[in-house]
Amino acid sequence: MAEPRGQLPEEMLVFIFQYLPLRDRAAAARVCRAWAAAATCSAVWQDTNISCDCEREDMLPPHMSDCLDHVHNLRLEFEPSRKASRQTATELLMTLASRAPGLRGLSLQCRGEKPLFDAGRDVLDAVHAVCGAARQLRHLDLRRLPFTLDDALVLQAARNCPELHSLFLDNGTLVGSVGPGSVLKLLEACPRLRALGLHLASMSRAALEVLAAPDRAPLVLLALRCACPEDARASPLPNEAWTELRRRHPGLAVELELEPALPDESVTRVLQPAVPVAALRLNVSGDTVGPVRFAARHYATTLRALEVRAAASAELDAALEELAARCAGLREVHCFCVVRPSVRDAFRAHCPRLRTYTLKLTREPHPWRPTLVA
């Protein structure tokens, strides 16, 4: 490879190559020796986004395995219903497990539809392998993985990833298979955990007590998704346990997502007064007015985001106006039903930090676009 005249400094090439797609990085590495050195520099690969939208031979160039040694944070996007995309993602994860012990962060993003009658065992086995090899793993985000997660994966992380800072397992599965026992072992093995996302059925009073222990790192985010039958049958998390957790971690923000699988009596058990709810997403099949009023009266100092999916009614409008008057710290509110003008006016008048809202006065074709506050 001949060296071109007027060669840019390696620092400049590295800066440029960081923003190139994977295929273009591979092409750049074949231009000349200087470009090859820059394209395989560790700084280029520390934060890497890979989309498995092309065929395997394009996704895994010969030098890719060596470059994986330098990947610290990987965001991997694939479409599970497409065989080539899914196979590429699985092989890449297995290669990562064998070649990248220095991995710090992994986020899996699935697009499209999950295949019917598919448990995703191949993808989950690959994630399991990564957790077994990447002992420096600090961030694992599986929220966009549509497959049922299980205790084996959580226990693997507990055994091999003591440096975990964030773990998100609150995905869109219809079955909750991560039990409270495995979560408890994870919390005991990972004292530096600062952000955690789970289904409600995976959480327990004992877990809240471990999180409130005096020797733990500050907990800043706890996301709880209530969307499957196991969540509806979960044991209640008592208000006094939330009170102690909030006292131990005054900066804690809780995100609650309540889906139609949760009956009214379960909603009542979940919405405890002491929970420091920062984001509340209501898509319940029963009463919505009651939870909105409850949030207005108990989460006034902590609530920053509200999303409501419900049928329009005068009672809901009145509850939203009460919430607007009490929750001055709101930054976004999205209501996916038509509201009366006084609702929009209330949020504009009482919420000075409001940045975006979806408050439609008339029916419009979907998807509804939010309004940005100037």
mmCIF file of C-alpha atoms in Angstrom:
data_model
loop_
_atom_site.group_PDB
_atom_site.id
_atom_site.type_symbol
_atom_site.label_atom_id
_atom_site.label_comp_id
_atom_site.label_asym_id
_atom_site.label_seq_id
_atom_site.Cartn_x
_atom_site.Cartn_y
_atom_site.Cartn_z
ATOM 1 C CA MET A 1 0.000 0.000 0.000
ATOM 2 C CA ALA A 2 1.524 3.291 -1.083
ATOM 3 C CA GLU A 3 1.346 6.254 1.257
ATOM 4 C CA PRO A 4 -0.562 9.199 -0.332
ATOM 5 C CA ARG A 5 0.986 12.637 -0.294
ATOM 6 C CA GLY A 6 -0.359 15.221 2.103
ATOM 7 C CA GLN A 7 -1.335 12.537 4.594
ATOM 8 C CA LEU A 8 -3.537 13.781 7.456
ATOM 9 C CA PRO A 9 -2.112 13.294 10.960
ATOM 10 C CA GLU A 10 -3.120 10.018 12.588
ATOM 11 C CA GLU A 11 -5.020 11.893 15.322
ATOM 12 C CA MET A 12 -7.219 13.523 12.687
ATOM 13 C CA LEU A 13 -7.810 10.224 10.886
ATOM 14 C CA VAL A 14 -8.783 8.545 14.153
ATOM 15 C CA PHE A 15 -11.246 11.347 14.878
ATOM 16 C CA ILE A 16 -12.848 10.911 11.422
ATOM 17 C CA PHE A 17 -12.925 7.110 11.490
ATOM 18 C CA GLN A 18 -14.822 7.108 14.811
ATOM 19 C CA TYR A 19 -17.908 8.348 12.939
ATOM 20 C CA LEU A 20 -17.731 5.953 9.981
ATOM 21 C CA PRO A 21 -20.052 2.957 9.610
ATOM 22 C CA LEU A 22 -18.468 -0.438 10.145
ATOM 23 C CA ARG A 23 -18.157 -1.237 6.423
ATOM 24 C CA ASP A 24 -16.449 2.105 5.724
ATOM 25 C CA ARG A 25 -13.965 1.540 8.527
ATOM 26 C CA ALA A 26 -13.076 -1.778 6.933
ATOM 27 C CA ALA A 27 -12.583 -0.078 3.560
ATOM 28 C CA ALA A 28 -10.453 2.668 5.117
ATOM 29 C CA ALA A 29 -8.155 0.069 6.668
ATOM 30 C CA ARG A 30 -7.292 -1.208 3.147
ATOM 31 C CA VAL A 31 -6.273 2.164 1.683
ATOM 32 C CA CYS A 32 -2.694 2.404 2.998
ATOM 33 C CA ARG A 33 -0.545 1.581 6.009
ATOM 34 C CA ALA A 34 -1.265 4.909 7.735
ATOM 35 C CA TRP A 35 -5.003 4.524 7.298
ATOM 36 C CA ALA A 36 -4.829 0.896 8.446
ATOM 37 C CA ALA A 37 -3.059 1.970 11.648
ATOM 38 C CA ALA A 38 -5.638 4.703 12.292
ATOM 39 C CA ALA A 39 -8.652 2.536 11.426
ATOM 40 C CA THR A 40 -7.568 -0.173 13.887
ATOM 41 C CA CYS A 41 -6.649 2.255 16.661
ATOM 42 C CA SER A 42 -8.405 1.496 19.939
ATOM 43 C CA ALA A 43 -9.917 5.007 20.115
ATOM 44 C CA VAL A 44 -11.886 4.294 16.917
ATOM 45 C CA TRP A 45 -13.556 1.248 18.448
ATOM 46 C CA GLN A 46 -14.130 2.233 22.094
ATOM 47 C CA ASP A 47 -17.746 3.258 21.439
ATOM 48 C CA THR A 48 -19.079 1.209 18.542
ATOM 49 C CA ASN A 49 -22.526 0.979 16.938
ATOM 50 C CA ILE A 50 -23.132 -2.004 14.667
ATOM 51 C CA SER A 51 -26.272 -2.626 12.639
ATOM 52 C CA CYS A 52 -26.688 -6.153 11.259
ATOM 53 C CA ASP A 53 -28.630 -5.116 8.164
ATOM 54 C CA CYS A 54 -26.210 -6.540 5.617
ATOM 55 C CA GLU A 55 -24.912 -9.999 4.802
ATOM 56 C CA ARG A 56 -22.361 -11.722 7.024
ATOM 57 C CA GLU A 57 -19.417 -11.333 4.696
ATOM 58 C CA ASP A 58 -19.888 -7.573 4.703
ATOM 59 C CA MET A 59 -20.335 -7.397 8.464
ATOM 60 C CA LEU A 60 -17.339 -9.446 9.554
ATOM 61 C CA PRO A 61 -14.248 -8.363 7.589
ATOM 62 C CA PRO A 62 -11.027 -10.234 8.366
ATOM 63 C CA HIS A 63 -9.691 -7.528 10.675
ATOM 64 C CA MET A 64 -12.925 -7.284 12.666
ATOM 65 C CA SER A 65 -11.943 -9.890 15.253
ATOM 66 C CA ASP A 66 -8.788 -7.977 16.112
ATOM 67 C CA CYS A 67 -10.715 -4.719 16.364
ATOM 68 C CA LEU A 68 -13.154 -6.268 18.833
ATOM 69 C CA ASP A 69 -10.310 -6.347 21.348
ATOM 70 C CA HIS A 70 -10.585 -2.546 21.492
ATOM 71 C CA VAL A 71 -14.383 -2.282 21.843
ATOM 72 C CA HIS A 72 -15.402 -0.912 25.233
ATOM 73 C CA ASN A 73 -19.047 -0.066 24.592
ATOM 74 C CA LEU A 74 -21.111 -1.810 21.910
ATOM 75 C CA ARG A 75 -24.597 -0.991 20.698
ATOM 76 C CA LEU A 76 -25.708 -3.881 18.497
ATOM 77 C CA GLU A 77 -28.839 -3.576 16.368
ATOM 78 C CA PHE A 78 -30.408 -6.499 14.517
ATOM 79 C CA GLU A 79 -33.737 -7.798 13.251
ATOM 80 C CA PRO A 80 -34.555 -11.181 14.848
ATOM 81 C CA SER A 81 -37.036 -12.195 12.126
ATOM 82 C CA ARG A 82 -34.324 -11.934 9.429
ATOM 83 C CA LYS A 83 -32.051 -14.972 9.466
ATOM 84 C CA ALA A 84 -28.946 -13.194 8.145
ATOM 85 C CA SER A 85 -29.278 -10.289 10.573
ATOM 86 C CA ARG A 86 -29.872 -12.551 13.540
ATOM 87 C CA GLN A 87 -27.067 -14.963 12.663
ATOM 88 C CA THR A 88 -24.640 -12.082 12.263
ATOM 89 C CA ALA A 89 -25.604 -10.684 15.663
ATOM 90 C CA THR A 90 -25.233 -14.074 17.327
ATOM 91 C CA GLU A 91 -21.825 -14.776 15.762
ATOM 92 C CA LEU A 92 -20.604 -11.297 16.599
ATOM 93 C CA LEU A 93 -21.606 -11.720 20.243
ATOM 94 C CA MET A 94 -19.898 -15.117 20.437
ATOM 95 C CA THR A 95 -16.748 -13.644 18.886
ATOM 96 C CA LEU A 96 -16.967 -10.791 21.371
ATOM 97 C CA ALA A 97 -17.162 -13.283 24.246
ATOM 98 C CA SER A 98 -13.946 -14.952 23.099
ATOM 99 C CA ARG A 99 -11.985 -11.862 22.021
ATOM 100 C CA ALA A 100 -13.109 -8.846 24.067
ATOM 101 C CA PRO A 101 -12.618 -9.379 27.810
ATOM 102 C CA GLY A 102 -12.327 -5.591 28.214
ATOM 103 C CA LEU A 103 -15.934 -4.938 27.198
ATOM 104 C CA ARG A 104 -17.545 -2.325 29.463
ATOM 105 C CA GLY A 105 -21.002 -1.841 27.984
ATOM 106 C CA LEU A 106 -23.427 -3.827 25.810
ATOM 107 C CA SER A 107 -26.793 -2.675 24.505
ATOM 108 C CA LEU A 108 -28.941 -4.866 22.243
ATOM 109 C CA GLN A 109 -31.516 -3.164 20.030
ATOM 110 C CA CYS A 110 -34.043 -5.323 18.151
ATOM 111 C CA ARG A 111 -36.042 -3.959 15.260
ATOM 112 C CA GLY A 112 -39.036 -5.443 13.479
ATOM 113 C CA GLU A 113 -41.134 -8.316 14.766
ATOM 114 C CA LYS A 114 -40.064 -11.263 16.871
ATOM 115 C CA PRO A 115 -40.613 -14.598 15.050
ATOM 116 C CA LEU A 116 -43.633 -16.526 16.285
ATOM 117 C CA PHE A 117 -42.974 -19.498 18.602
ATOM 118 C CA ASP A 118 -39.339 -18.447 19.026
ATOM 119 C CA ALA A 119 -37.717 -18.287 22.453
ATOM 120 C CA GLY A 120 -34.528 -16.678 21.120
ATOM 121 C CA ARG A 121 -32.275 -19.314 22.637
ATOM 122 C CA ASP A 122 -29.412 -18.631 20.218
ATOM 123 C CA VAL A 123 -29.283 -14.912 21.042
ATOM 124 C CA LEU A 124 -29.695 -15.510 24.779
ATOM 125 C CA ASP A 125 -26.900 -18.109 24.765
ATOM 126 C CA ALA A 126 -24.627 -15.555 23.108
ATOM 127 C CA VAL A 127 -25.473 -12.907 25.732
ATOM 128 C CA HIS A 128 -24.875 -15.555 28.403
ATOM 129 C CA ALA A 129 -21.412 -16.186 26.925
ATOM 130 C CA VAL A 130 -20.590 -12.476 26.934
ATOM 131 C CA CYS A 131 -21.580 -12.189 30.608
ATOM 132 C CA GLY A 132 -19.359 -15.162 31.374
ATOM 133 C CA ALA A 133 -16.297 -13.631 29.704
ATOM 134 C CA ALA A 134 -16.545 -9.853 30.163
ATOM 135 C CA ARG A 135 -15.612 -9.508 33.821
ATOM 136 C CA GLN A 136 -15.217 -5.736 33.438
ATOM 137 C CA LEU A 137 -18.784 -5.334 32.144
ATOM 138 C CA ARG A 138 -20.415 -2.292 33.745
ATOM 139 C CA HIS A 139 -23.505 -1.647 31.632
ATOM 140 C CA LEU A 140 -25.909 -4.235 30.185
ATOM 141 C CA ASP A 141 -29.106 -3.053 28.499
ATOM 142 C CA LEU A 142 -31.547 -5.720 27.284
ATOM 143 C CA ARG A 143 -34.713 -3.587 27.296
ATOM 144 C CA ARG A 144 -35.077 -3.904 23.515
ATOM 145 C CA LEU A 145 -34.568 -7.663 23.462
ATOM 146 C CA PRO A 146 -38.004 -9.277 22.833
ATOM 147 C CA PHE A 147 -37.161 -12.710 24.232
ATOM 148 C CA THR A 148 -37.970 -14.064 27.690
ATOM 149 C CA LEU A 149 -35.014 -13.489 30.016
ATOM 150 C CA ASP A 150 -34.354 -16.050 32.724
ATOM 151 C CA ASP A 151 -32.644 -16.689 36.046
ATOM 152 C CA ALA A 152 -29.638 -18.347 34.386
ATOM 153 C CA LEU A 153 -28.666 -15.102 32.677
ATOM 154 C CA VAL A 154 -29.026 -13.075 35.880
ATOM 155 C CA LEU A 155 -26.995 -15.590 37.884
ATOM 156 C CA GLN A 156 -24.293 -15.611 35.212
ATOM 157 C CA ALA A 157 -24.008 -11.843 35.557
ATOM 158 C CA ALA A 158 -23.922 -12.183 39.347
ATOM 159 C CA ARG A 159 -21.063 -14.696 39.180
ATOM 160 C CA ASN A 160 -18.920 -12.996 36.555
ATOM 161 C CA CYS A 161 -19.756 -9.265 36.392
ATOM 162 C CA PRO A 162 -19.080 -7.786 39.862
ATOM 163 C CA GLU A 163 -18.388 -4.358 38.352
ATOM 164 C CA LEU A 164 -21.922 -3.869 37.009
ATOM 165 C CA HIS A 165 -23.113 -0.265 37.333
ATOM 166 C CA SER A 166 -26.355 -0.599 35.362
ATOM 167 C CA LEU A 167 -28.532 -3.523 34.316
ATOM 168 C CA PHE A 168 -31.834 -3.261 32.445
ATOM 169 C CA LEU A 169 -33.993 -6.379 32.132
ATOM 170 C CA ASP A 170 -37.382 -4.606 31.882
ATOM 171 C CA ASN A 171 -38.088 -5.741 28.329
ATOM 172 C CA GLY A 172 -41.323 -6.332 26.462
ATOM 173 C CA THR A 173 -41.694 -10.047 27.089
ATOM 174 C CA LEU A 174 -45.128 -11.519 27.790
ATOM 175 C CA VAL A 175 -43.731 -13.910 30.408
ATOM 176 C CA GLY A 176 -41.680 -12.956 33.444
ATOM 177 C CA SER A 177 -39.066 -15.638 34.194
ATOM 178 C CA VAL A 178 -36.561 -13.732 36.343
ATOM 179 C CA GLY A 179 -37.350 -14.575 39.953
ATOM 180 C CA PRO A 180 -36.725 -12.423 43.038
ATOM 181 C CA GLY A 181 -34.172 -14.928 44.343
ATOM 182 C CA SER A 182 -31.776 -14.499 41.419
ATOM 183 C CA VAL A 183 -32.141 -10.711 41.579
ATOM 184 C CA LEU A 184 -31.281 -10.808 45.274
ATOM 185 C CA LYS A 185 -28.103 -12.761 44.512
ATOM 186 C CA LEU A 186 -27.234 -10.262 41.789
ATOM 187 C CA LEU A 187 -27.616 -7.316 44.156
ATOM 188 C CA GLU A 188 -25.444 -8.993 46.771
ATOM 189 C CA ALA A 189 -22.733 -9.746 44.184
ATOM 190 C CA CYS A 190 -22.802 -6.297 42.513
ATOM 191 C CA PRO A 191 -22.564 -3.609 45.221
ATOM 192 C CA ARG A 192 -21.730 -0.864 42.675
ATOM 193 C CA LEU A 193 -25.049 -1.154 40.851
ATOM 194 C CA ARG A 194 -26.479 2.343 40.408
ATOM 195 C CA ALA A 195 -29.262 1.790 37.832
ATOM 196 C CA LEU A 196 -31.589 -1.196 37.603
ATOM 197 C CA GLY A 197 -34.538 -2.069 35.379
ATOM 198 C CA LEU A 198 -36.783 -5.033 36.211
ATOM 199 C CA HIS A 199 -40.260 -6.433 35.873
ATOM 200 C CA LEU A 200 -42.254 -5.960 39.048
ATOM 201 C CA ALA A 201 -42.363 -9.726 39.678
ATOM 202 C CA SER A 202 -38.551 -9.783 39.881
ATOM 203 C CA MET A 203 -38.465 -7.258 42.732
ATOM 204 C CA SER A 204 -39.032 -8.058 46.409
ATOM 205 C CA ARG A 205 -38.986 -6.409 49.791
ATOM 206 C CA ALA A 206 -35.692 -8.174 50.516
ATOM 207 C CA ALA A 207 -34.197 -6.603 47.382
ATOM 208 C CA LEU A 208 -35.297 -3.134 48.492
ATOM 209 C CA GLU A 209 -33.667 -3.764 51.860
ATOM 210 C CA VAL A 210 -30.387 -4.828 50.214
ATOM 211 C CA LEU A 211 -30.467 -1.717 48.026
ATOM 212 C CA ALA A 212 -30.953 0.408 51.159
ATOM 213 C CA ALA A 213 -27.879 -1.063 52.888
ATOM 214 C CA PRO A 214 -25.458 1.630 54.106
ATOM 215 C CA ASP A 215 -22.418 0.274 52.254
ATOM 216 C CA ARG A 216 -23.948 0.327 48.742
ATOM 217 C CA ALA A 217 -23.191 2.797 45.978
ATOM 218 C CA PRO A 218 -25.853 5.516 45.530
ATOM 219 C CA LEU A 219 -28.832 4.152 43.589
ATOM 220 C CA VAL A 220 -29.920 6.743 41.021
ATOM 221 C CA LEU A 221 -32.489 4.892 38.859
ATOM 222 C CA LEU A 222 -34.931 2.049 39.420
ATOM 223 C CA ALA A 223 -37.233 1.209 36.502
ATOM 224 C CA LEU A 224 -40.126 -1.174 37.134
ATOM 225 C CA ARG A 225 -42.264 -2.527 34.314
ATOM 226 C CA CYS A 226 -45.625 -4.100 35.149
ATOM 227 C CA ALA A 227 -46.736 -5.818 31.974
ATOM 228 C CA CYS A 228 -47.106 -9.590 32.320
ATOM 229 C CA PRO A 229 -49.329 -11.904 34.412
ATOM 230 C CA GLU A 230 -46.498 -12.583 36.870
ATOM 231 C CA ASP A 231 -46.355 -8.846 37.627
ATOM 232 C CA ALA A 232 -50.066 -8.823 38.459
ATOM 233 C CA ARG A 233 -49.507 -11.632 40.978
ATOM 234 C CA ALA A 234 -46.357 -10.143 42.501
ATOM 235 C CA SER A 235 -46.163 -9.536 46.225
ATOM 236 C CA PRO A 236 -46.672 -5.883 47.191
ATOM 237 C CA LEU A 237 -43.639 -3.755 47.988
ATOM 238 C CA PRO A 238 -44.583 -2.073 51.284
ATOM 239 C CA ASN A 239 -44.511 1.682 51.702
ATOM 240 C CA GLU A 240 -42.132 1.508 54.685
ATOM 241 C CA ALA A 241 -39.512 -0.283 52.547
ATOM 242 C CA TRP A 242 -39.774 2.493 49.952
ATOM 243 C CA THR A 243 -39.446 5.081 52.716
ATOM 244 C CA GLU A 244 -36.181 3.539 53.905
ATOM 245 C CA LEU A 245 -34.847 3.232 50.339
ATOM 246 C CA ARG A 246 -35.666 6.871 49.643
ATOM 247 C CA ARG A 247 -33.991 7.960 52.877
ATOM 248 C CA ARG A 248 -30.837 6.017 51.976
ATOM 249 C CA HIS A 249 -30.791 7.305 48.366
ATOM 250 C CA PRO A 250 -32.303 10.811 48.293
ATOM 251 C CA GLY A 251 -31.356 11.227 44.616
ATOM 252 C CA LEU A 252 -33.226 8.086 43.512
ATOM 253 C CA ALA A 253 -35.597 8.371 40.533
ATOM 254 C CA VAL A 254 -38.161 5.610 39.950
ATOM 255 C CA GLU A 255 -39.761 4.926 36.587
ATOM 256 C CA LEU A 256 -43.065 3.010 36.625
ATOM 257 C CA GLU A 257 -44.640 1.539 33.506
ATOM 258 C CA LEU A 258 -48.091 0.023 34.065
ATOM 259 C CA GLU A 259 -49.522 -2.035 31.216
ATOM 260 C CA PRO A 260 -53.032 -3.546 30.641
ATOM 261 C CA ALA A 261 -52.120 -6.861 32.307
ATOM 262 C CA LEU A 262 -52.259 -5.065 35.666
ATOM 263 C CA PRO A 263 -55.778 -5.035 37.226
ATOM 264 C CA ASP A 264 -56.974 -2.135 39.358
ATOM 265 C CA GLU A 265 -56.148 -3.831 42.669
ATOM 266 C CA SER A 266 -52.550 -4.424 41.515
ATOM 267 C CA VAL A 267 -52.206 -0.802 40.441
ATOM 268 C CA THR A 268 -53.239 0.217 43.955
ATOM 269 C CA ARG A 269 -50.522 -2.017 45.431
ATOM 270 C CA VAL A 270 -47.826 -0.641 43.122
ATOM 271 C CA LEU A 271 -48.543 3.064 43.632
ATOM 272 C CA GLN A 272 -47.228 3.530 47.158
ATOM 273 C CA PRO A 273 -46.993 7.118 48.491
ATOM 274 C CA ALA A 274 -43.274 6.926 49.361
ATOM 275 C CA VAL A 275 -42.104 5.833 45.894
ATOM 276 C CA PRO A 276 -40.054 8.707 44.361
ATOM 277 C CA VAL A 277 -41.717 8.404 40.953
ATOM 278 C CA ALA A 278 -39.985 10.506 38.300
ATOM 279 C CA ALA A 279 -41.653 8.924 35.242
ATOM 280 C CA LEU A 280 -45.105 7.349 35.190
ATOM 281 C CA ARG A 281 -46.477 5.588 32.108
ATOM 282 C CA LEU A 282 -50.111 4.547 32.436
ATOM 283 C CA ASN A 283 -51.581 2.170 29.882
ATOM 284 C CA VAL A 284 -53.907 0.238 32.179
ATOM 285 C CA SER A 285 -57.111 -1.442 31.090
ATOM 286 C CA GLY A 286 -59.163 -0.241 34.073
ATOM 287 C CA ASP A 287 -59.313 2.993 36.023
ATOM 288 C CA THR A 288 -56.870 5.680 34.877
ATOM 289 C CA VAL A 289 -58.357 8.662 36.699
ATOM 290 C CA GLY A 290 -57.494 7.249 40.135
ATOM 291 C CA PRO A 291 -53.772 6.713 39.368
ATOM 292 C CA VAL A 292 -53.496 10.221 37.858
ATOM 293 C CA ARG A 293 -55.038 11.766 40.982
ATOM 294 C CA PHE A 294 -52.805 9.615 43.194
ATOM 295 C CA ALA A 295 -49.729 10.837 41.306
ATOM 296 C CA ALA A 296 -50.879 14.443 41.665
ATOM 297 C CA ARG A 297 -51.162 14.106 45.435
ATOM 298 C CA HIS A 298 -48.116 11.975 46.251
ATOM 299 C CA TYR A 299 -45.529 12.516 43.497
ATOM 300 C CA ALA A 300 -45.805 16.287 43.167
ATOM 301 C CA THR A 301 -42.167 16.918 44.104
ATOM 302 C CA THR A 302 -40.622 14.093 42.064
ATOM 303 C CA LEU A 303 -42.707 13.627 38.891
ATOM 304 C CA ARG A 304 -40.913 14.757 35.737
ATOM 305 C CA ALA A 305 -42.653 12.773 32.967
ATOM 306 C CA LEU A 306 -46.189 11.457 32.547
ATOM 307 C CA GLU A 307 -47.639 9.334 29.755
ATOM 308 C CA VAL A 308 -51.318 8.372 29.704
ATOM 309 C CA ARG A 309 -53.106 6.084 27.268
ATOM 310 C CA ALA A 310 -56.798 6.042 28.068
ATOM 311 C CA ALA A 311 -60.249 6.900 26.799
ATOM 312 C CA ALA A 312 -61.154 10.596 26.874
ATOM 313 C CA SER A 313 -63.465 11.693 29.683
ATOM 314 C CA ALA A 314 -64.341 14.764 31.727
ATOM 315 C CA GLU A 315 -63.069 12.979 34.848
ATOM 316 C CA LEU A 316 -59.675 12.365 33.265
ATOM 317 C CA ASP A 317 -59.478 15.998 32.146
ATOM 318 C CA ALA A 318 -60.156 17.152 35.702
ATOM 319 C CA ALA A 319 -57.513 14.785 37.095
ATOM 320 C CA LEU A 320 -54.938 16.039 34.587
ATOM 321 C CA GLU A 321 -55.685 19.650 35.540
ATOM 322 C CA GLU A 322 -55.176 18.791 39.207
ATOM 323 C CA LEU A 323 -51.874 17.108 38.370
ATOM 324 C CA ALA A 324 -50.721 20.141 36.360
ATOM 325 C CA ALA A 325 -51.485 22.444 39.289
ATOM 326 C CA ARG A 326 -49.521 20.318 41.759
ATOM 327 C CA CYS A 327 -46.557 19.003 39.732
ATOM 328 C CA ALA A 328 -44.620 22.129 38.837
ATOM 329 C CA GLY A 329 -41.470 20.157 38.008
ATOM 330 C CA LEU A 330 -43.009 18.303 35.044
ATOM 331 C CA ARG A 331 -40.842 18.384 31.934
ATOM 332 C CA GLU A 332 -42.987 16.326 29.608
ATOM 333 C CA VAL A 333 -46.559 15.090 29.476
ATOM 334 C CA HIS A 334 -48.091 12.921 26.757
ATOM 335 C CA CYS A 335 -51.787 12.052 26.762
ATOM 336 C CA PHE A 336 -52.934 9.851 23.898
ATOM 337 C CA CYS A 337 -56.571 10.865 23.907
ATOM 338 C CA VAL A 338 -58.332 14.119 23.120
ATOM 339 C CA VAL A 339 -58.403 16.599 26.037
ATOM 340 C CA ARG A 340 -60.246 19.858 26.550
ATOM 341 C CA PRO A 341 -58.398 23.176 26.064
ATOM 342 C CA SER A 342 -58.263 23.846 29.805
ATOM 343 C CA VAL A 343 -55.987 20.803 30.251
ATOM 344 C CA ARG A 344 -53.401 22.152 27.843
ATOM 345 C CA ASP A 345 -53.702 25.614 29.375
ATOM 346 C CA ALA A 346 -53.179 24.202 32.877
ATOM 347 C CA PHE A 347 -49.903 22.507 31.968
ATOM 348 C CA ARG A 348 -48.674 25.616 30.179
ATOM 349 C CA ALA A 349 -49.535 27.831 33.124
ATOM 350 C CA HIS A 350 -48.364 25.711 36.061
ATOM 351 C CA CYS A 351 -45.360 23.781 34.671
ATOM 352 C CA PRO A 352 -42.598 26.292 33.821
ATOM 353 C CA ARG A 353 -40.074 23.519 33.077
ATOM 354 C CA LEU A 354 -42.285 21.804 30.497
ATOM 355 C CA ARG A 355 -40.228 20.982 27.390
ATOM 356 C CA THR A 356 -42.571 18.828 25.314
ATOM 357 C CA TYR A 357 -46.193 17.738 25.449
ATOM 358 C CA THR A 358 -48.809 15.754 23.532
ATOM 359 C CA LEU A 359 -52.185 17.285 24.365
ATOM 360 C CA LYS A 360 -54.513 17.153 21.368
ATOM 361 C CA LEU A 361 -57.762 19.126 21.318
ATOM 362 C CA THR A 362 -59.156 17.326 18.258
ATOM 363 C CA ARG A 363 -58.675 13.913 16.731
ATOM 364 C CA GLU A 364 -55.735 13.651 14.338
ATOM 365 C CA PRO A 365 -54.260 10.843 12.248
ATOM 366 C CA HIS A 366 -51.737 8.787 14.158
ATOM 367 C CA PRO A 367 -48.915 8.894 15.019
ATOM 368 C CA TRP A 368 -49.452 12.000 17.122
ATOM 369 C CA ARG A 369 -46.452 14.304 17.167
ATOM 370 C CA PRO A 370 -45.459 16.050 20.403
ATOM 371 C CA THR A 371 -45.295 19.817 20.673
ATOM 372 C CA LEU A 372 -41.955 21.339 21.682
ATOM 373 C CA VAL A 373 -42.080 24.225 24.129
ATOM 374 C CA ALA A 374 -40.015 27.159 22.909
#
